[in-house]
Amino acid sequence: MSTKLRRLLLPAVFLLVAPMVREQDAAVHVAPLEQCRADADAWGIPSGASAGIGDSAEDEFSNFKSKLNVGAVPSKVLNSRNDELMQCVNTDRLYSSQYATASLVYKMAMFERMGDFMGRHNLVAQFYLEDDEGKR
């Protein structure tokens, strides 16, 4: 390979490899335990078991959901919080079930909002049509 060609390829390789290295670094980021617990407190995620005797799983979930004020939180923030909570499930084993439940509440809130958006903009029929055509 000529020296001139090497000089041209070397910067190109660095330009292509550097972004991939940054993406890998971001992908392996794990939220520290203290960050998980501080954010859970700030977001109003219940930390203890508050189920009553004889409560069904549905009752427990509804009770948990009622303690979170997701209606006041924008969807982009819910999505960002959800990403962190999924990391916290693996980081903080003591409260992993609370993080997982809060993540489910956030996801349900986002799906409800998306459904409302689709209804307001008459997109539900279009969704079903495309889904029937296999566009997924």
PDB file of C-alpha atoms in Angstrom, residues 28-104:
ATOM      1  CA  VAL A  28     -22.183  -0.379  29.054  1.00  0.00           C
ATOM      2  CA  HIS A  29     -22.985   2.546  31.356  1.00  0.00           C
ATOM      3  CA  VAL A  30     -24.523   1.252  34.557  1.00  0.00           C
ATOM      4  CA  ALA A  31     -26.286   3.555  36.959  1.00  0.00           C
ATOM      5  CA  PRO A  32     -24.576   3.588  40.372  1.00  0.00           C
ATOM      6  CA  LEU A  33     -26.585   2.238  43.282  1.00  0.00           C
ATOM      7  CA  GLU A  34     -26.725   5.638  45.007  1.00  0.00           C
ATOM      8  CA  GLN A  35     -27.983   7.281  41.805  1.00  0.00           C
ATOM      9  CA  CYS A  36     -30.717   4.681  41.431  1.00  0.00           C
ATOM     10  CA  ARG A  37     -31.977   5.190  44.961  1.00  0.00           C
ATOM     11  CA  ALA A  38     -31.736   8.999  44.829  1.00  0.00           C
ATOM     12  CA  ASP A  39     -33.671   9.141  41.550  1.00  0.00           C
ATOM     13  CA  ALA A  40     -36.275   6.682  42.806  1.00  0.00           C
ATOM     14  CA  ASP A  41     -36.833   8.918  45.833  1.00  0.00           C
ATOM     15  CA  ALA A  42     -36.987  12.062  43.668  1.00  0.00           C
ATOM     16  CA  TRP A  43     -39.469  10.413  41.285  1.00  0.00           C
ATOM     17  CA  GLY A  44     -41.721   9.197  44.100  1.00  0.00           C
ATOM     18  CA  ILE A  45     -41.135   5.490  43.524  1.00  0.00           C
ATOM     19  CA  PRO A  46     -42.305   3.596  46.622  1.00  0.00           C
ATOM     20  CA  SER A  47     -39.423   1.719  48.245  1.00  0.00           C
ATOM     21  CA  GLY A  48     -41.207  -0.637  50.609  1.00  0.00           C
ATOM     22  CA  ALA A  49     -43.827  -3.298  50.301  1.00  0.00           C
ATOM     23  CA  SER A  50     -47.112  -1.547  50.952  1.00  0.00           C
ATOM     24  CA  ALA A  51     -49.499  -4.286  49.964  1.00  0.00           C
ATOM     25  CA  GLY A  52     -52.348  -5.062  52.255  1.00  0.00           C
ATOM     26  CA  ILE A  53     -53.137  -8.570  53.397  1.00  0.00           C
ATOM     27  CA  GLY A  54     -55.166 -10.342  50.756  1.00  0.00           C
ATOM     28  CA  ASP A  55     -54.456  -7.767  48.046  1.00  0.00           C
ATOM     29  CA  SER A  56     -54.315  -9.243  44.575  1.00  0.00           C
ATOM     30  CA  ALA A  57     -51.381  -8.524  42.273  1.00  0.00           C
ATOM     31  CA  GLU A  58     -53.668  -6.134  40.391  1.00  0.00           C
ATOM     32  CA  ASP A  59     -54.516  -4.277  43.608  1.00  0.00           C
ATOM     33  CA  GLU A  60     -50.823  -4.053  44.507  1.00  0.00           C
ATOM     34  CA  PHE A  61     -50.009  -2.676  41.061  1.00  0.00           C
ATOM     35  CA  SER A  62     -52.843  -0.131  41.196  1.00  0.00           C
ATOM     36  CA  ASN A  63     -51.704   0.993  44.639  1.00  0.00           C
ATOM     37  CA  PHE A  64     -48.132   1.371  43.393  1.00  0.00           C
ATOM     38  CA  LYS A  65     -49.272   3.253  40.275  1.00  0.00           C
ATOM     39  CA  SER A  66     -51.406   5.653  42.303  1.00  0.00           C
ATOM     40  CA  LYS A  67     -48.300   6.796  44.183  1.00  0.00           C
ATOM     41  CA  LEU A  68     -46.500   7.841  40.996  1.00  0.00           C
ATOM     42  CA  ASN A  69     -47.489  11.156  39.421  1.00  0.00           C
ATOM     43  CA  VAL A  70     -46.906  10.161  35.796  1.00  0.00           C
ATOM     44  CA  GLY A  71     -49.563  12.524  34.457  1.00  0.00           C
ATOM     45  CA  ALA A  72     -47.366  15.546  35.101  1.00  0.00           C
ATOM     46  CA  VAL A  73     -44.256  14.036  33.484  1.00  0.00           C
ATOM     47  CA  PRO A  74     -43.589  14.474  29.727  1.00  0.00           C
ATOM     48  CA  SER A  75     -43.241  11.270  27.706  1.00  0.00           C
ATOM     49  CA  LYS A  76     -39.603  11.934  26.797  1.00  0.00           C
ATOM     50  CA  VAL A  77     -38.789  12.177  30.502  1.00  0.00           C
ATOM     51  CA  LEU A  78     -40.725   8.971  31.218  1.00  0.00           C
ATOM     52  CA  ASN A  79     -38.734   7.246  28.496  1.00  0.00           C
ATOM     53  CA  SER A  80     -35.445   8.511  29.910  1.00  0.00           C
ATOM     54  CA  ARG A  81     -36.419   7.440  33.409  1.00  0.00           C
ATOM     55  CA  ASN A  82     -37.430   4.040  32.101  1.00  0.00           C
ATOM     56  CA  ASP A  83     -33.992   3.556  30.537  1.00  0.00           C
ATOM     57  CA  GLU A  84     -32.345   4.294  33.874  1.00  0.00           C
ATOM     58  CA  LEU A  85     -34.772   2.090  35.794  1.00  0.00           C
ATOM     59  CA  MET A  86     -33.924  -0.866  33.581  1.00  0.00           C
ATOM     60  CA  GLN A  87     -30.269  -0.392  34.513  1.00  0.00           C
ATOM     61  CA  CYS A  88     -31.204  -0.034  38.172  1.00  0.00           C
ATOM     62  CA  VAL A  89     -33.026  -3.383  38.123  1.00  0.00           C
ATOM     63  CA  ASN A  90     -29.618  -5.018  37.681  1.00  0.00           C
ATOM     64  CA  THR A  91     -27.672  -2.552  39.813  1.00  0.00           C
ATOM     65  CA  ASP A  92     -29.790  -2.514  42.978  1.00  0.00           C
ATOM     66  CA  ARG A  93     -31.087  -5.995  43.723  1.00  0.00           C
ATOM     67  CA  LEU A  94     -32.721  -4.876  46.970  1.00  0.00           C
ATOM     68  CA  TYR A  95     -35.230  -2.640  45.159  1.00  0.00           C
ATOM     69  CA  SER A  96     -35.200  -4.282  41.718  1.00  0.00           C
ATOM     70  CA  SER A  97     -38.897  -5.177  41.880  1.00  0.00           C
ATOM     71  CA  GLN A  98     -39.831  -1.542  42.629  1.00  0.00           C
ATOM     72  CA  TYR A  99     -37.740  -0.342  39.671  1.00  0.00           C
ATOM     73  CA  ALA A 100     -39.304  -2.955  37.397  1.00  0.00           C
ATOM     74  CA  THR A 101     -42.824  -2.043  38.524  1.00  0.00           C
ATOM     75  CA  ALA A 102     -42.175   1.687  38.066  1.00  0.00           C
ATOM     76  CA  SER A 103     -40.776   0.936  34.604  1.00  0.00           C
ATOM     77  CA  LEU A 104     -43.990  -0.897  33.751  1.00  0.00           C
TER      78      LEU A 104
END
